[in-house]
Tab-separated table of C-alpha atoms in Angstrom:
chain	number	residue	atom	x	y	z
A	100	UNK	CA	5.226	4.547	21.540
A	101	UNK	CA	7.747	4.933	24.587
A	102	UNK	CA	10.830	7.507	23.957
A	103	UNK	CA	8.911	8.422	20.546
A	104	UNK	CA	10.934	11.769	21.146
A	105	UNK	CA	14.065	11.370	22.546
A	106	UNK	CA	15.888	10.795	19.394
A	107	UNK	CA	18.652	9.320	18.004
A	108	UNK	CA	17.113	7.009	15.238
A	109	UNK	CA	19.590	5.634	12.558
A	110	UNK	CA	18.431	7.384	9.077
A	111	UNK	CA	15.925	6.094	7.019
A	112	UNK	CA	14.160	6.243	2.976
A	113	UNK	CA	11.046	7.708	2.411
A	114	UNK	CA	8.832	5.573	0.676
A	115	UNK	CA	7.473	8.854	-1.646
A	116	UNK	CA	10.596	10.444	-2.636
A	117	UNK	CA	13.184	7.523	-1.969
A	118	UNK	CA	15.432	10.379	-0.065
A	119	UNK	CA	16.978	9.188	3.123
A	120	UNK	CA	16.200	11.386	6.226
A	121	UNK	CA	17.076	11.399	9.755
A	122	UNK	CA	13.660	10.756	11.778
A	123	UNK	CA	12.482	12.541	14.614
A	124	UNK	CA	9.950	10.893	16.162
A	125	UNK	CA	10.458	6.574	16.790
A	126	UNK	CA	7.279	5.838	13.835
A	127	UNK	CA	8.170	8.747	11.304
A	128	UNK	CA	8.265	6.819	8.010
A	129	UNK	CA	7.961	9.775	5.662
A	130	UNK	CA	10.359	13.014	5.276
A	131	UNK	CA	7.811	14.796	5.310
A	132	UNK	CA	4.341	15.420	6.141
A	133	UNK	CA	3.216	16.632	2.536
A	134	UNK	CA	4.953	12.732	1.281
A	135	UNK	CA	2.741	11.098	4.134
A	136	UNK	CA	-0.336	12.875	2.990
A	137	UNK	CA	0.636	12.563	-0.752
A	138	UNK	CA	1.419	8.565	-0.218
A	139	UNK	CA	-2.046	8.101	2.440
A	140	UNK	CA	-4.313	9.539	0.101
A	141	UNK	CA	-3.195	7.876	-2.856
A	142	UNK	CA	-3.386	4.216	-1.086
A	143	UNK	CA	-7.272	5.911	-0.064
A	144	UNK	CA	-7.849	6.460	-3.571
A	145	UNK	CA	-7.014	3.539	-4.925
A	146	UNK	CA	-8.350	1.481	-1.828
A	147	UNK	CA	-11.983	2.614	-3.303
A	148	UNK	CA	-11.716	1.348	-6.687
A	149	UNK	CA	-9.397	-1.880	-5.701
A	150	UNK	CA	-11.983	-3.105	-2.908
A	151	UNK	CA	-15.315	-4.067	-5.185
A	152	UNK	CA	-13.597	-5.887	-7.255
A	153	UNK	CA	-11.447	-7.282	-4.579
A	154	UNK	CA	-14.054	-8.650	-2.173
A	155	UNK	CA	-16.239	-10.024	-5.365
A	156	UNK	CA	-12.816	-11.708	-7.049
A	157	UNK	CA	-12.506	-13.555	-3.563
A	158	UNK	CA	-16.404	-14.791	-2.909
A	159	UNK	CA	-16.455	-16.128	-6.207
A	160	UNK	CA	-12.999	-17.501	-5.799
A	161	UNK	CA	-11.835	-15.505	-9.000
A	162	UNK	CA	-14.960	-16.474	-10.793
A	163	UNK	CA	-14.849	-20.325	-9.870
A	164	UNK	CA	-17.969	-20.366	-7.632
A	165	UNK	CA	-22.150	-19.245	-7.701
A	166	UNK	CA	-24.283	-19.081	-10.214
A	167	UNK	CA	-23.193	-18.323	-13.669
A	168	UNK	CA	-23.648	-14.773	-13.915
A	169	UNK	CA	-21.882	-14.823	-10.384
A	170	UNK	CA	-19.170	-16.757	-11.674
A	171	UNK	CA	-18.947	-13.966	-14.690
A	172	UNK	CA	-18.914	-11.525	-12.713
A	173	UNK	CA	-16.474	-12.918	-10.619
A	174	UNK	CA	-13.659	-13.530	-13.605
A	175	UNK	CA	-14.255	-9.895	-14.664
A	176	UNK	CA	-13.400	-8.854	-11.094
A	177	UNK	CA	-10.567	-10.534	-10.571
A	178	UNK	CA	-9.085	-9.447	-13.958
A	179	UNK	CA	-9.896	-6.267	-13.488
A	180	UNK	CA	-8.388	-6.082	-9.747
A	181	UNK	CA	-5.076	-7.688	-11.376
A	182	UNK	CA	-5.413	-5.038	-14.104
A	183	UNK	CA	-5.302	-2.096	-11.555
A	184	UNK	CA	-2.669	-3.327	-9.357
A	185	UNK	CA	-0.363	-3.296	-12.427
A	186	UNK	CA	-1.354	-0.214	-13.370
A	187	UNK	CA	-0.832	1.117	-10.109
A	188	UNK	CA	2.449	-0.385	-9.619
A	189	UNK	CA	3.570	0.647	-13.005
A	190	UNK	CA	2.600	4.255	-11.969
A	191	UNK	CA	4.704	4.330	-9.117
A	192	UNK	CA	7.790	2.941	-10.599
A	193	UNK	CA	7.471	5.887	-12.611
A	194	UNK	CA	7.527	8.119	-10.556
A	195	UNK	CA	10.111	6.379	-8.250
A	196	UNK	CA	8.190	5.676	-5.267
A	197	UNK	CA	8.618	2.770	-2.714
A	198	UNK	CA	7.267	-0.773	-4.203
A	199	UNK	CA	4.095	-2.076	-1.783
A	200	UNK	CA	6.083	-5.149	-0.614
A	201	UNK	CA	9.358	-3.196	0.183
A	202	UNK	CA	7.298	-0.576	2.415
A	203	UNK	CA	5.370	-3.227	4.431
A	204	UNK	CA	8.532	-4.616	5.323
A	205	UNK	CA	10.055	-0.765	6.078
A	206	UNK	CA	6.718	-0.785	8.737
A	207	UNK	CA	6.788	-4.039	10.502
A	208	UNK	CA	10.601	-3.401	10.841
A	209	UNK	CA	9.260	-0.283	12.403
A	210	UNK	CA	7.128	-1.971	14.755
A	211	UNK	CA	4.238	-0.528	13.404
A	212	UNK	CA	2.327	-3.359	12.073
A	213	UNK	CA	3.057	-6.303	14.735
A	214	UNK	CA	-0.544	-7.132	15.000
């Protein structure tokens, strides 16, 4: 990014703790580089165990298309992927943490998801 360095960026909240910081670098979205490793390798994590049921929830359109144990399988997927996102968004309510919608937005505002 051009000028990443040369400073100057209005303050901004970290999506981990909340806290506002002055940036700086252009693309620092995190106080710290403990919160962007804490908040990476969560979304990792749960990435792993969201994706299975994810990709089968969609082929089967939620358990709507295949065979019958396809479509069974498919309905269990989906639930369970709804399930997990709750759960995961309940989890970081808790602990106070950035909602998934809110921090998209605090990246393509960025720049860093114009793709």
């Amino acid at each position: 990014m051009p000028g990443q360095q040369a400073g100057g960026w209005p303050p901004r909240e970290c999506p981990e703790c909340r806290k506002v910081f002055e940036p700086n670098r252009a693309n620092q979205l995190f106080c710290s580089s403990q919160h962007n490793a804490d908040w990476n390798n969560r979304a990792t994590a749960r990435g792993r165990v969201l994706t299975p049921f994810s990709i089968v929830a969609r082929v089967t359109r939620d358990g709507s298309r295949g065979k019958p144990e396809e479509r069974e399988i498919g309905r269990k997927a989906s639930s369970r992927h709804r399930a997990l996102i709750q759960e995961y968004r309940d989890e970081d309510r808790a602990a106070g943490r950035m909602e998934w919608a809110e921090y998209m937005i605090h990246r393509h505002r960025l720049g860093l998801d114009t793709r």
